[in-house]
Tab-separated table of C-alpha atoms in Angstrom:
chain	number	residue	atom	x	y	z
R	6	MET	CA	-0.124	0.196	0.254
R	7	LYS	CA	0.920	3.546	-0.216
R	8	LYS	CA	0.077	6.891	-0.498
R	9	PRO	CA	-0.435	8.280	-4.111
R	10	ALA	CA	-1.176	11.836	-5.259
R	11	THR	CA	-4.777	12.326	-4.715
R	12	PRO	CA	-8.050	14.013	-6.461
R	13	LYS	CA	-9.553	16.753	-5.338
R	14	LYS	CA	-12.630	17.885	-5.005
R	15	ALA	CA	-14.362	21.650	-4.546
R	16	SER	CA	-15.338	21.675	-1.180
R	17	LYS	CA	-16.832	24.574	1.146
R	18	THR	CA	-15.510	22.587	4.569
R	19	GLU	CA	-13.026	24.311	7.035
R	20	SER	CA	-9.436	24.780	6.013
R	21	SER	CA	-7.313	21.437	7.487
R	22	PRO	CA	-3.987	20.421	6.276
R	23	TRP	CA	-5.827	18.317	3.944
R	24	THR	CA	-7.299	21.632	2.196
R	25	ARG	CA	-6.707	24.317	0.532
R	26	ARG	CA	-8.422	27.735	-0.939
R	27	VAL	CA	-9.399	27.508	-4.920
R	28	ARG	CA	-7.570	30.040	-6.738
R	29	GLY	CA	-10.875	30.197	-9.365
R	30	ASP	CA	-9.007	30.682	-12.447
R	31	PHE	CA	-10.551	27.324	-13.926
R	32	ARG	CA	-10.540	28.386	-17.711
R	33	ALA	CA	-10.976	24.566	-18.391
R	34	ILE	CA	-13.810	22.934	-17.679
R	35	GLY	CA	-14.801	19.193	-18.136
R	36	ILE	CA	-18.194	17.045	-18.066
R	37	ILE	CA	-18.914	13.992	-17.526
R	38	ALA	CA	-22.378	12.394	-16.698
R	39	LYS	CA	-23.816	8.675	-15.795
R	40	LYS	CA	-23.628	6.596	-18.882
R	41	LYS	CA	-27.496	5.794	-20.069
R	42	HIS	CA	-28.722	8.320	-17.057
R	43	PRO	CA	-32.361	9.993	-18.583
R	44	GLN	CA	-31.389	13.549	-17.007
R	45	GLY	CA	-27.393	13.283	-17.068
R	46	ALA	CA	-26.838	15.024	-20.864
R	47	ALA	CA	-29.933	17.722	-20.388
R	48	PHE	CA	-28.596	18.896	-17.361
R	49	ALA	CA	-25.028	19.018	-18.620
R	50	GLY	CA	-26.164	20.738	-21.631
R	51	GLU	CA	-27.472	23.904	-19.468
R	52	ILE	CA	-24.153	23.069	-17.451
R	53	ALA	CA	-22.287	23.671	-20.733
R	54	ALA	CA	-24.342	26.869	-21.649
R	55	TRP	CA	-23.950	28.248	-18.642
R	56	LEU	CA	-20.003	28.064	-18.668
R	57	GLU	CA	-20.087	29.246	-22.181
R	58	ALA	CA	-21.271	32.138	-20.987
R	59	ARG	CA	-18.846	32.452	-18.777
R	60	ARG	CA	-16.385	32.459	-21.164
R	61	ARG	CA	-15.253	29.153	-19.540
R	62	ARG	CA	-13.739	26.056	-22.171
R	63	VAL	CA	-15.778	23.174	-22.153
R	64	LEU	CA	-15.282	19.491	-22.507
R	65	LEU	CA	-18.028	17.157	-22.944
R	66	ASP	CA	-17.237	13.388	-22.650
R	67	ALA	CA	-18.153	11.759	-25.511
R	68	ASP	CA	-21.528	9.974	-24.333
R	69	VAL	CA	-23.405	13.131	-23.527
R	70	ALA	CA	-21.671	14.820	-26.732
R	71	ALA	CA	-23.492	12.580	-28.980
R	72	ALA	CA	-26.814	13.154	-27.244
R	73	LEU	CA	-26.219	16.668	-27.245
R	74	GLY	CA	-24.849	16.441	-31.054
R	75	ARG	CA	-21.815	18.463	-30.129
R	76	PRO	CA	-18.344	17.366	-30.309
R	77	GLY	CA	-16.643	15.915	-27.056
R	78	LEU	CA	-13.674	13.791	-25.856
R	79	PRO	CA	-12.812	10.885	-24.541
R	80	ARG	CA	-13.210	11.059	-20.355
R	81	GLU	CA	-9.558	10.141	-20.237
R	82	ARG	CA	-8.689	13.190	-22.953
R	83	ILE	CA	-10.802	15.453	-20.404
R	84	ALA	CA	-8.894	13.699	-17.298
R	85	ALA	CA	-5.523	15.105	-18.531
R	86	ARG	CA	-6.591	18.574	-20.276
R	87	ALA	CA	-9.351	19.583	-17.755
R	88	ASP	CA	-8.578	22.421	-15.007
R	89	MET	CA	-11.458	21.084	-13.264
R	90	VAL	CA	-14.556	17.733	-13.883
R	91	ILE	CA	-17.806	18.536	-12.895
R	92	VAL	CA	-19.030	14.772	-12.293
R	93	LEU	CA	-23.241	13.979	-12.623
R	94	GLY	CA	-24.212	10.744	-11.207
R	95	GLY	CA	-23.700	8.536	-7.996
R	96	ASP	CA	-20.433	7.430	-6.326
R	97	GLY	CA	-19.330	4.988	-8.424
R	98	THR	CA	-19.433	7.242	-11.842
R	99	LEU	CA	-17.356	9.824	-9.594
R	100	LEU	CA	-14.822	6.587	-8.243
R	101	SER	CA	-14.283	5.632	-12.140
R	102	VAL	CA	-13.586	9.489	-12.735
R	103	ALA	CA	-10.886	9.681	-9.884
R	104	ARG	CA	-9.071	6.946	-11.445
R	105	LEU	CA	-8.518	8.619	-14.168
R	106	VAL	CA	-7.841	11.904	-12.913
R	107	ASN	CA	-5.313	11.165	-10.546
R	108	PRO	CA	-2.095	10.948	-12.146
R	109	TYR	CA	-2.898	15.177	-13.204
R	110	ARG	CA	-4.479	15.838	-9.639
R	111	THR	CA	-7.194	17.525	-11.397
R	112	PRO	CA	-10.150	18.585	-8.504
R	113	ILE	CA	-13.510	16.778	-8.856
R	114	MET	CA	-16.920	19.039	-8.119
R	115	GLY	CA	-19.552	15.705	-7.799
R	116	VAL	CA	-23.019	16.924	-8.554
R	117	ASN	CA	-26.140	14.399	-7.295
R	118	LEU	CA	-28.511	13.591	-9.633
R	119	GLY	CA	-30.622	11.553	-7.357
R	120	SER	CA	-28.982	8.596	-6.614
R	121	LEU	CA	-26.971	7.699	-3.191
R	122	GLY	CA	-23.974	9.766	-2.788
R	123	PHE	CA	-22.009	10.588	-0.033
R	124	LEU	CA	-19.274	11.805	-2.409
R	125	THR	CA	-21.438	13.515	-5.042
R	126	GLU	CA	-22.203	15.885	-2.386
R	127	THR	CA	-23.622	18.661	-4.670
R	128	PRO	CA	-27.283	19.205	-5.180
R	129	ALA	CA	-28.075	19.343	-9.002
R	130	ASP	CA	-30.128	22.415	-7.576
R	131	ASP	CA	-27.226	24.099	-5.611
R	132	LEU	CA	-24.691	23.873	-8.455
R	133	PHE	CA	-24.290	27.025	-10.448
R	134	PRO	CA	-24.168	29.138	-6.960
R	135	THR	CA	-21.603	26.643	-5.711
R	136	LEU	CA	-19.854	27.018	-9.087
R	137	GLU	CA	-19.938	31.208	-8.804
R	138	GLU	CA	-18.208	30.483	-5.067
R	139	VAL	CA	-15.620	28.423	-6.536
R	140	PHE	CA	-14.622	30.345	-9.536
R	141	ALA	CA	-14.909	33.592	-7.149
R	142	GLY	CA	-11.948	31.499	-4.849
R	143	GLU	CA	-14.707	31.251	-1.938
R	144	CYS	CA	-14.440	27.413	-1.582
R	145	LEU	CA	-11.355	25.455	-0.381
R	146	ILE	CA	-10.285	21.884	-2.529
R	147	GLU	CA	-10.006	18.695	-0.163
R	148	GLU	CA	-7.579	15.939	-0.721
R	149	ARG	CA	-8.556	12.472	-0.157
R	150	ILE	CA	-6.210	9.543	-0.083
R	151	LEU	CA	-5.965	6.943	-2.522
R	152	LEU	CA	-4.799	2.859	-2.519
R	153	SER	CA	-2.469	1.503	-5.321
R	154	ALA	CA	-3.050	-2.270	-5.363
R	155	ARG	CA	-0.322	-4.613	-6.812
R	156	LEU	CA	-1.389	-7.643	-7.949
R	157	VAL	CA	1.489	-10.204	-7.728
R	158	ARG	CA	2.562	-13.254	-9.312
R	159	ASN	CA	5.795	-15.342	-9.913
R	160	ARG	CA	6.946	-11.593	-8.776
R	161	LYS	CA	5.691	-9.935	-11.594
R	162	ALA	CA	2.792	-7.268	-11.083
R	163	ILE	CA	-0.049	-8.655	-13.607
R	164	ALA	CA	-2.281	-5.636	-12.502
R	165	VAL	CA	-2.059	-2.132	-10.635
R	166	HIS	CA	-4.964	0.037	-9.859
R	167	ASP	CA	-5.553	2.782	-7.641
R	168	VAL	CA	-8.480	2.502	-5.881
R	169	LEU	CA	-10.705	5.561	-3.826
R	170	ASN	CA	-12.608	3.392	-1.687
R	171	ASP	CA	-11.265	-0.219	-1.034
R	172	VAL	CA	-9.439	-3.050	-1.993
R	173	VAL	CA	-10.859	-6.404	-1.298
R	174	ILE	CA	-9.475	-9.852	-0.977
R	175	ASN	CA	-11.450	-12.749	-1.159
R	176	LYS	CA	-11.301	-16.570	-1.299
R	177	ALA	CA	-12.038	-18.294	-4.369
R	178	ALA	CA	-15.170	-19.970	-5.443
R	179	LEU	CA	-14.427	-22.846	-3.595
R	180	ALA	CA	-15.723	-21.756	0.175
R	181	ARG	CA	-12.969	-22.532	2.286
R	182	ILE	CA	-10.776	-20.317	5.009
R	183	ILE	CA	-7.621	-18.541	3.715
R	184	GLU	CA	-4.746	-16.625	5.813
R	185	MET	CA	-3.486	-13.804	4.923
R	186	GLU	CA	-0.303	-12.372	6.472
R	187	THR	CA	-0.739	-8.596	6.972
R	188	VAL	CA	2.578	-6.192	6.676
R	189	VAL	CA	3.056	-2.478	6.848
R	190	ASN	CA	6.725	-0.711	5.273
R	191	GLY	CA	7.844	-4.378	5.862
R	192	LYS	CA	7.289	-5.455	9.081
R	193	THR	CA	4.555	-7.841	9.592
R	194	VAL	CA	1.398	-6.465	11.942
R	195	THR	CA	-0.729	-9.478	12.216
R	196	THR	CA	-2.066	-13.172	10.592
R	197	PHE	CA	-5.951	-12.988	9.082
R	198	LYS	CA	-8.324	-15.728	8.901
R	199	GLY	CA	-11.561	-15.627	7.459
R	200	ASP	CA	-13.296	-15.633	4.083
R	201	GLY	CA	-11.821	-12.556	2.848
R	202	LEU	CA	-9.894	-8.696	3.710
R	203	ILE	CA	-11.105	-5.750	2.984
R	204	VAL	CA	-8.095	-2.764	2.885
R	205	SER	CA	-10.443	0.952	2.892
R	206	THR	CA	-9.287	4.349	2.665
R	207	PRO	CA	-11.002	6.683	5.395
R	208	THR	CA	-13.356	7.587	2.170
R	209	GLY	CA	-14.420	4.434	1.909
R	210	SER	CA	-14.710	3.875	5.489
R	211	THR	CA	-18.589	4.387	5.114
R	212	ALA	CA	-19.075	1.941	1.749
R	213	TYR	CA	-18.263	-2.007	2.035
R	214	SER	CA	-15.935	-1.581	4.839
R	215	LEU	CA	-19.239	-0.335	6.899
R	216	ALA	CA	-21.352	-3.140	5.499
R	217	ALA	CA	-18.609	-5.685	7.162
R	218	GLY	CA	-18.627	-3.990	10.443
R	219	GLY	CA	-15.935	-1.193	10.244
R	220	PRO	CA	-15.984	1.863	11.600
R	221	ILE	CA	-16.509	5.091	10.351
R	222	VAL	CA	-13.440	7.455	9.919
R	223	TYR	CA	-13.338	11.095	9.397
R	224	PRO	CA	-11.893	11.558	5.820
R	225	THR	CA	-9.477	13.526	5.621
R	226	ILE	CA	-7.368	11.455	8.525
R	227	GLU	CA	-4.478	9.598	7.433
R	228	ALA	CA	-4.922	6.346	8.565
R	229	PHE	CA	-5.922	2.198	6.104
R	230	ILE	CA	-8.632	0.081	7.743
R	231	LEU	CA	-8.590	-3.374	7.682
R	232	THR	CA	-11.834	-5.143	8.195
R	233	PRO	CA	-11.681	-9.395	7.621
């Protein structure tokens, strides 16, 4: 496990070592919406028109752009080129975008379109007033810890993923107890026996880890949660 560069989202929380005030000079704004959401494309069009009226350059997700009859970009290119990304949908959409923007440390603003969302905390009705505050430099950027997970076989990494919520180690299809040795910075911590282990970030403490009996941890605390 390690703490890679973290994605960021616009927030109005109080300042802390994990937050910094926005400068408001975002010129290129990416818009990514949950795929096939009935209101996603239409709302993205409203946001694009609002931003363009304020002389901001809009980078539309290819799926949204197709529905609006406008030019669009793959999500990977939006992550690389945008100064900030607005994510329309629920937590699943935001988590997928967080992986894309992580190498570029691009701020994310999550907008809830009616689904359950711990991360997409801006209600759709509040988006435009919140954007005014962001551009005026009146909001904070809050950083979150990520996990970097590697699957190693025969001393070779066959899969590498950066995740915002959690990494889950499961047993194979055959029902049996597995034994897992936990090592931190080269030192053995403990050995778990069970049918799996959840390694969670503070952000992910309200997700699968909580359902398995894990604790709720404040999002900006520097910690990882191990839940057997």
